[in-house]
PDB file of C-alpha atoms in Angstrom:
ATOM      1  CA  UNK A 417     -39.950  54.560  -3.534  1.00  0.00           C
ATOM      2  CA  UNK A 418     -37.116  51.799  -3.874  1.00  0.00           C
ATOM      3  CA  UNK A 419     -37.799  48.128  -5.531  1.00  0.00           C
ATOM      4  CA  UNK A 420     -34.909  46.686  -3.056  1.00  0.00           C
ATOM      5  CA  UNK A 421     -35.899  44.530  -0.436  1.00  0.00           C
ATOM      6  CA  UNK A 422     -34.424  45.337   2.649  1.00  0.00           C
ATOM      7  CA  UNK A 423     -31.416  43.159   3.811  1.00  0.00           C
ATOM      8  CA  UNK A 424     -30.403  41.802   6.733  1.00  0.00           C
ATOM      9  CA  UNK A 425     -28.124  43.554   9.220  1.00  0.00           C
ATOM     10  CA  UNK A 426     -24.467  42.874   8.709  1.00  0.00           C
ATOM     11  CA  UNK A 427     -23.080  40.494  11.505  1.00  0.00           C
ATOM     12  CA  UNK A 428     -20.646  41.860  13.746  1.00  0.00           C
ATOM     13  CA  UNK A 429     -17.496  39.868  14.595  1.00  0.00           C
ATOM     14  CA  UNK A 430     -16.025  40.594  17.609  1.00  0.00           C
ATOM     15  CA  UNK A 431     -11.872  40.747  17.418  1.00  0.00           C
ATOM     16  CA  UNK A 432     -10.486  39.698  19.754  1.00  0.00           C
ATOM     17  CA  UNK A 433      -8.217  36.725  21.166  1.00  0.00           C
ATOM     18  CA  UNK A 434      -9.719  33.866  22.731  1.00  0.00           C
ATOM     19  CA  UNK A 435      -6.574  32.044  23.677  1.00  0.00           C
ATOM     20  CA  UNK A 436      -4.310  33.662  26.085  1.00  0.00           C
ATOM     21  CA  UNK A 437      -0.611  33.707  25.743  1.00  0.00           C
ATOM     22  CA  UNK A 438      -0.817  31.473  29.078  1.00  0.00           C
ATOM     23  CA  UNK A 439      -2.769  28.831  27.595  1.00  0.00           C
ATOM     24  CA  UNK A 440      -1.527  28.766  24.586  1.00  0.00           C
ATOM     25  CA  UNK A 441       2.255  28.116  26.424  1.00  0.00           C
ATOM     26  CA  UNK A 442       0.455  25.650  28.702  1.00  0.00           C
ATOM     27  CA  UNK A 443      -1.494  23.567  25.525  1.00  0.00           C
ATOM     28  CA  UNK A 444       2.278  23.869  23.936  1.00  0.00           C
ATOM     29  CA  UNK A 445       3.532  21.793  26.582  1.00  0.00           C
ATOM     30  CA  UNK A 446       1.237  19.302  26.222  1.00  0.00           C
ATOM     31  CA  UNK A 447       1.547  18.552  23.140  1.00  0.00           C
ATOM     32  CA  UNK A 448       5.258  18.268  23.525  1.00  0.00           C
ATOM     33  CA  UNK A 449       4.489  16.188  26.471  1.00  0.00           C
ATOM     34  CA  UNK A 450       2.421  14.200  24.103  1.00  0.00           C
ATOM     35  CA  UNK A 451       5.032  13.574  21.843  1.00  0.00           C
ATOM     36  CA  UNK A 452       7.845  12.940  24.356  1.00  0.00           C
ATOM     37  CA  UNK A 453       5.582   9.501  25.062  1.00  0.00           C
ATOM     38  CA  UNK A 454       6.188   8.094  22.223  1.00  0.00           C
ATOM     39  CA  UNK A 455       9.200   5.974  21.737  1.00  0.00           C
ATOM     40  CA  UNK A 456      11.981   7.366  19.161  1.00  0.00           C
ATOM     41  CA  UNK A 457      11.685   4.343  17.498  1.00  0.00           C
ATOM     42  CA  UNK A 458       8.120   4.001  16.615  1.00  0.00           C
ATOM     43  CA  UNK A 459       8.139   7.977  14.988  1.00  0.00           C
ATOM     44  CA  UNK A 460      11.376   6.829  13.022  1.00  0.00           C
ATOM     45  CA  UNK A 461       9.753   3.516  11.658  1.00  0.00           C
ATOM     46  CA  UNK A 462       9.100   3.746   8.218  1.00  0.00           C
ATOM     47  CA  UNK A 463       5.415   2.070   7.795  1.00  0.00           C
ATOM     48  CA  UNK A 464       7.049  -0.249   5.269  1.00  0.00           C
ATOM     49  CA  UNK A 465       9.219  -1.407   8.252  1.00  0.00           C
ATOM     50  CA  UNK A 466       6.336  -2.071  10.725  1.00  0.00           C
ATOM     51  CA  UNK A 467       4.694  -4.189   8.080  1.00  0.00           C
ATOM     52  CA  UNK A 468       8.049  -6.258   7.386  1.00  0.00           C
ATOM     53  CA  UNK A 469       8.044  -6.588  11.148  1.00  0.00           C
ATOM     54  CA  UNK A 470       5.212  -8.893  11.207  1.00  0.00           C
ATOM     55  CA  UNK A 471       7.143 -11.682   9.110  1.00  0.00           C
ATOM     56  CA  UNK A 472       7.693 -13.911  12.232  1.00  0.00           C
ATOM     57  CA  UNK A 473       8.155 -17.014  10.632  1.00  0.00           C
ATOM     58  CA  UNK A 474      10.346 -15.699   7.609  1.00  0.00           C
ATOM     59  CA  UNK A 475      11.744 -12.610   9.531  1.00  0.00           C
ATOM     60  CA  UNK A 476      11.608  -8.824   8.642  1.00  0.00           C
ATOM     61  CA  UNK A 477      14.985  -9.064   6.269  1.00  0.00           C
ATOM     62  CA  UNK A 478      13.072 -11.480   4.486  1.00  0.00           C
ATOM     63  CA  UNK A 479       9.759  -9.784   4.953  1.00  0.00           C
ATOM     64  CA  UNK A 480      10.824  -6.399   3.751  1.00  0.00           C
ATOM     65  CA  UNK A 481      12.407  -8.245   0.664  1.00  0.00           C
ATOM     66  CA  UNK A 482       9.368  -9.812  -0.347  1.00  0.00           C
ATOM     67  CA  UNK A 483       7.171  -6.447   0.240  1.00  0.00           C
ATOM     68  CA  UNK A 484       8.951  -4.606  -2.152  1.00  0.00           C
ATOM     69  CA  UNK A 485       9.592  -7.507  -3.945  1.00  0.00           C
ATOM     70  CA  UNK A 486       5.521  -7.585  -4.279  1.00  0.00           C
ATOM     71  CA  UNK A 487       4.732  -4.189  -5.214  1.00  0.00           C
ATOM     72  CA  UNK A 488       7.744  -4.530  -8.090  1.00  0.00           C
ATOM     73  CA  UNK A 489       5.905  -7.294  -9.878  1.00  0.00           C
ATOM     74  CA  UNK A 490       2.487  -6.375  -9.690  1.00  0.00           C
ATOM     75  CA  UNK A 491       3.014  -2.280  -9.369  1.00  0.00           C
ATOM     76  CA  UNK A 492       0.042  -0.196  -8.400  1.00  0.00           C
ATOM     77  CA  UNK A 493       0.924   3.243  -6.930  1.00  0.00           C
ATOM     78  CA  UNK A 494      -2.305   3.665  -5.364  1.00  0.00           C
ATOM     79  CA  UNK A 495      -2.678   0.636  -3.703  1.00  0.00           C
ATOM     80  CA  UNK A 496      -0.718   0.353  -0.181  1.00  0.00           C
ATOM     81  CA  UNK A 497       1.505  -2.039   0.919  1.00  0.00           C
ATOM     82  CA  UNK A 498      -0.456  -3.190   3.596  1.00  0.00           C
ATOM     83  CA  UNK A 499      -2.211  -5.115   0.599  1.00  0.00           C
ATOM     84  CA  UNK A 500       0.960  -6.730  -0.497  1.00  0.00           C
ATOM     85  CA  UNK A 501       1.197  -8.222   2.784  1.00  0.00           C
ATOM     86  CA  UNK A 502      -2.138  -9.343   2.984  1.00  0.00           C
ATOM     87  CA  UNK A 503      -1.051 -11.406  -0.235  1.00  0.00           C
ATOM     88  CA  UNK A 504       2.047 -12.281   1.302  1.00  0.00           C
ATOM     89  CA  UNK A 505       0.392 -13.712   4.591  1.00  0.00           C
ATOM     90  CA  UNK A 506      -0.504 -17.025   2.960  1.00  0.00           C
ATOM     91  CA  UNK A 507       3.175 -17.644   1.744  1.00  0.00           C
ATOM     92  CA  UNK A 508       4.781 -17.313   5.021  1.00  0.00           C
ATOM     93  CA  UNK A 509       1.759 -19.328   6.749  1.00  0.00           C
ATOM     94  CA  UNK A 510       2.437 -22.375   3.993  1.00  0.00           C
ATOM     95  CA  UNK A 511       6.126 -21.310   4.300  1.00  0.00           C
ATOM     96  CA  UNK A 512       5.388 -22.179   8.382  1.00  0.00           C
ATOM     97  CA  UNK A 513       4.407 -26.127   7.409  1.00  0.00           C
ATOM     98  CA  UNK A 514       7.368 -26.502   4.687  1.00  0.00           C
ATOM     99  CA  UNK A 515      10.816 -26.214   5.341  1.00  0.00           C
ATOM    100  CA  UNK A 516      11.556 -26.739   1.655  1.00  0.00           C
ATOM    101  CA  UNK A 517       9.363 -23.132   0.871  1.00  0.00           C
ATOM    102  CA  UNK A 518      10.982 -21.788   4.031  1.00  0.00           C
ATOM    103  CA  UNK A 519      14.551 -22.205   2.250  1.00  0.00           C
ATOM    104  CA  UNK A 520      13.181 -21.190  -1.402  1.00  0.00           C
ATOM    105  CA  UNK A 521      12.081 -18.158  -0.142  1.00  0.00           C
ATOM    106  CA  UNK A 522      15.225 -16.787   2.304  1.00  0.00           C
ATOM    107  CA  UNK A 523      17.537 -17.859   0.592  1.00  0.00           C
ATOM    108  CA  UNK A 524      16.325 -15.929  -2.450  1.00  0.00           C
ATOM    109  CA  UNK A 525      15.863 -13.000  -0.550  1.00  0.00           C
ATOM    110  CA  UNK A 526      19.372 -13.560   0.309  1.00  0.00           C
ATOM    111  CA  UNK A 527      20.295 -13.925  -2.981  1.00  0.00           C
ATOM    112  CA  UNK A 528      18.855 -11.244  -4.257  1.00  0.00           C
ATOM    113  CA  UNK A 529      20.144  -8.864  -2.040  1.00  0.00           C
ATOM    114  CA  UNK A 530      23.557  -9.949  -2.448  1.00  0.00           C
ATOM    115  CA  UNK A 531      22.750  -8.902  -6.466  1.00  0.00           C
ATOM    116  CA  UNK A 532      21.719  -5.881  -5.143  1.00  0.00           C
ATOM    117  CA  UNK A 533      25.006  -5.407  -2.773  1.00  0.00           C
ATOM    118  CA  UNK A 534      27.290  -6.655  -5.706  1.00  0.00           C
ATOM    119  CA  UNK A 535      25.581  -4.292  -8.356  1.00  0.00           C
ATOM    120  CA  UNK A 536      24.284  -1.293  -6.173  1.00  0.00           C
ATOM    121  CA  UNK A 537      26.187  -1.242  -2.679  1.00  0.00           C
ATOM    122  CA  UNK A 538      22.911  -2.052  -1.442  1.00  0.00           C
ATOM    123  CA  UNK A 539      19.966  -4.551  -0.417  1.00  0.00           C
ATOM    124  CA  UNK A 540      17.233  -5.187  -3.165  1.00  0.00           C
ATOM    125  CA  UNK A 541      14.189  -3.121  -0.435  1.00  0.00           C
ATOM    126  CA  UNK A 542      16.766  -0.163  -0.127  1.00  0.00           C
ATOM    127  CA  UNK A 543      17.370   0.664  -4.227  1.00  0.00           C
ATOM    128  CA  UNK A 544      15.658   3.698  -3.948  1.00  0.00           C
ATOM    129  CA  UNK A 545      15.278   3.239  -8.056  1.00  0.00           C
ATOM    130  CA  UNK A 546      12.648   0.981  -9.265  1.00  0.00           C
ATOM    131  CA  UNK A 547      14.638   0.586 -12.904  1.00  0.00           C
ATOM    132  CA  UNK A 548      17.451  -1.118 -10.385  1.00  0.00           C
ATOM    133  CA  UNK A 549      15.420  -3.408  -8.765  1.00  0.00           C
ATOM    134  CA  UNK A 550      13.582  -4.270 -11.944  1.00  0.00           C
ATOM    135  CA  UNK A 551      17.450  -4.802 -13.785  1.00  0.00           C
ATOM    136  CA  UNK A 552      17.761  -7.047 -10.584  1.00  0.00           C
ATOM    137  CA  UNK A 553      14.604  -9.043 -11.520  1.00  0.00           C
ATOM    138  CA  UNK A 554      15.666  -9.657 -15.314  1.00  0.00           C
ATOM    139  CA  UNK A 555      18.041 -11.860 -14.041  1.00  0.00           C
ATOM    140  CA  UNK A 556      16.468 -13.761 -11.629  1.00  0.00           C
ATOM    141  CA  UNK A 557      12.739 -13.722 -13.464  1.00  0.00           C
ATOM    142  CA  UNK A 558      12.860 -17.551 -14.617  1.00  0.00           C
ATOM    143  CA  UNK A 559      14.092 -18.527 -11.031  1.00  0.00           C
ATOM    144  CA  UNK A 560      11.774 -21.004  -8.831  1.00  0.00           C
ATOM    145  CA  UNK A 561      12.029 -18.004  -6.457  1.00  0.00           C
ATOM    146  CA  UNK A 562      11.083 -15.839  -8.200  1.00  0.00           C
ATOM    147  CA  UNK A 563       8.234 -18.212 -10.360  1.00  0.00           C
ATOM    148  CA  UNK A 564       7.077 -18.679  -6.552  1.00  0.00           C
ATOM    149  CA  UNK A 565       6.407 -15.510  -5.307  1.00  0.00           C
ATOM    150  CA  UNK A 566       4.587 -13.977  -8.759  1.00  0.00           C
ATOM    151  CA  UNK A 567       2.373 -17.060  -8.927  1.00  0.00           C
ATOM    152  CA  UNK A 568       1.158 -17.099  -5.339  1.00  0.00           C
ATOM    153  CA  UNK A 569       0.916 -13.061  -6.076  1.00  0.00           C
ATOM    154  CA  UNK A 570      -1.293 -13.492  -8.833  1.00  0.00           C
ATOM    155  CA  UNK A 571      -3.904 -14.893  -6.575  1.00  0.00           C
ATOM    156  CA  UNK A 572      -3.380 -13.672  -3.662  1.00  0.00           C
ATOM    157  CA  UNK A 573      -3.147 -10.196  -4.507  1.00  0.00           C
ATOM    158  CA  UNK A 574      -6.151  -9.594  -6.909  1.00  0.00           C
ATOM    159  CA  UNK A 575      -8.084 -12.086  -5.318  1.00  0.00           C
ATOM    160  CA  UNK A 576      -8.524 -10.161  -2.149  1.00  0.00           C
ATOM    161  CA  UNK A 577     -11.561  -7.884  -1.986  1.00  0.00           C
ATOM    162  CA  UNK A 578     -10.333  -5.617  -0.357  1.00  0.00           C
ATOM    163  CA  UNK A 579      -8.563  -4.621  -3.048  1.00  0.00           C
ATOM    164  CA  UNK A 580     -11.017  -4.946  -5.474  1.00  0.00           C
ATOM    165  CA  UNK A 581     -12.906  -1.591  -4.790  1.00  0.00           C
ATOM    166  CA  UNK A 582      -9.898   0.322  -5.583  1.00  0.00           C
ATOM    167  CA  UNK A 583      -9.308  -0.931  -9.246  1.00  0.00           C
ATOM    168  CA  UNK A 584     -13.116  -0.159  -9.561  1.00  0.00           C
ATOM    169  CA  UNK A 585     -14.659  -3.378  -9.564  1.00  0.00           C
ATOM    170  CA  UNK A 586     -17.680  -4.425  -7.727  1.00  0.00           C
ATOM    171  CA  UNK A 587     -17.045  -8.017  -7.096  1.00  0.00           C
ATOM    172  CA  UNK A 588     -18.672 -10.835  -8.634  1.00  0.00           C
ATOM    173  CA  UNK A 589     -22.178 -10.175  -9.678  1.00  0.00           C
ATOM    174  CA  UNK A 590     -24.037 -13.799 -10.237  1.00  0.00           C
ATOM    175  CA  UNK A 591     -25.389 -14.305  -6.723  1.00  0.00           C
ATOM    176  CA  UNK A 592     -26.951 -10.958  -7.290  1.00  0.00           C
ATOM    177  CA  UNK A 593     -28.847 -11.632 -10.592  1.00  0.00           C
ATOM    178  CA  UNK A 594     -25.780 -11.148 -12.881  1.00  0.00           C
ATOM    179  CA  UNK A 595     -24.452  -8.182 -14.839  1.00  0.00           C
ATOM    180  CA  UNK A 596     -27.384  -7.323 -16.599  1.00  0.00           C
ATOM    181  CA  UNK A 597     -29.401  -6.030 -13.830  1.00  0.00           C
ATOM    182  CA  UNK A 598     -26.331  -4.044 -12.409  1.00  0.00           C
ATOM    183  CA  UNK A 599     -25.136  -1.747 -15.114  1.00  0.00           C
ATOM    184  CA  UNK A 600     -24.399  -3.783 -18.308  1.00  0.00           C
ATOM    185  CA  UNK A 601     -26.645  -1.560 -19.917  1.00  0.00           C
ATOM    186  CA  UNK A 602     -25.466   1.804 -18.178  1.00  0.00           C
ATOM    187  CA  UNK A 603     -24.515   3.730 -20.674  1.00  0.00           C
ATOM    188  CA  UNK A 604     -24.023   7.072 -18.592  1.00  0.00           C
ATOM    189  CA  UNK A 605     -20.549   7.574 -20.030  1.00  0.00           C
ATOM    190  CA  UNK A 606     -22.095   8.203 -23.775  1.00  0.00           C
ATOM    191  CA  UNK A 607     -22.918  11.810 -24.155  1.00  0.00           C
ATOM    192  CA  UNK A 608     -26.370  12.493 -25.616  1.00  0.00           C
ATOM    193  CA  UNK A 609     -27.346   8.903 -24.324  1.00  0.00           C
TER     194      UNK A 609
END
């Protein structure tokens, strides 16, 4: 007498091919059909390009500039740049109303990509080398232009919520009966807590 217990029956796969040569020629061509309807240009715009794009009142030179320009002061790999321009939106809206911020901030584009040409052989977005750009940026750091952009950043980049939940932070927590009801006292990360 055996103590196993009986098991079940061993499932049979059947092998064989469920896609015909035919169909797989004729799904093929679809896809390449697919693919032909989409304009060269939008598959060889870089994203960072589409976002510059929507600059309309500082243009996508400019916009471009000021993207990478962005993401050089306040760096966060993680975050995308679709962020930045959120915090750049603002700027070109005031920018928009005031001729004088208009100026400040093309012609300091401009300016700093003719650093970049005269140092590099290239504009400021295109260093491929953050340590370039940020050499760039020593030298024009106590600028208006440059005093401009990082203190509109400041706000307008970590104030957004959207961004907030990928640094790891909740939001503000008064309106919902303050820290101490919503992990102040978590101590989770203490082993042997």
């Amino acid at each position: 007498m055996s103590n196993e217990t009986p098991r079940a029956p061993m499932r049979v796969v059947e092998k064989r091919i469920t896609l015909s040569r035919r169909g797989f020629l004729k799904g093929g061509g679809m896809a390449a059909l697919g693919v032909g309807a989409l304009s060269t240009a939008t598959l060889m715009t870089p994203a960072r390009e589409a976002l510059a794009a929507s600059f309309k009142v500082l243009g996508a030179a400019t916009g471009k500039t000021l993207l990478v320009l962005a993401r050089d002061i306040f760096p966060h790999d993680r975050i995308s740049d679709r962020y930045y321009l959120q915090a750049l939106e603002p700027l070109e809206a005031q920018a928009a109303q005031d001729d004088k911020l208009k100026a400040l901030l093309t012609e300091g584009t401009a300016a700093l990509d003719r650093l970049a040409k005269l140092r590099f052989k290239k504009a400021y977005a295109d260093l491929d080398k953050e340590s370039d750009r940020l050499s760039l940026l020593y030298v024009i750091e106590h600028g208006a232009f440059f005093q401009k952009v990082k203190g509109h950043l400041v706000t307008g980049f970590y104030d957004n919520k959207a961004v907030w939940p990928l640094f790891g932070y909740e939001g503000s927590s008064w309106e919902k009966g303050g820290y101490i009801n919503r992990g102040f006292d978590d101590i989770d990360w203490l082993e042997g807590a």
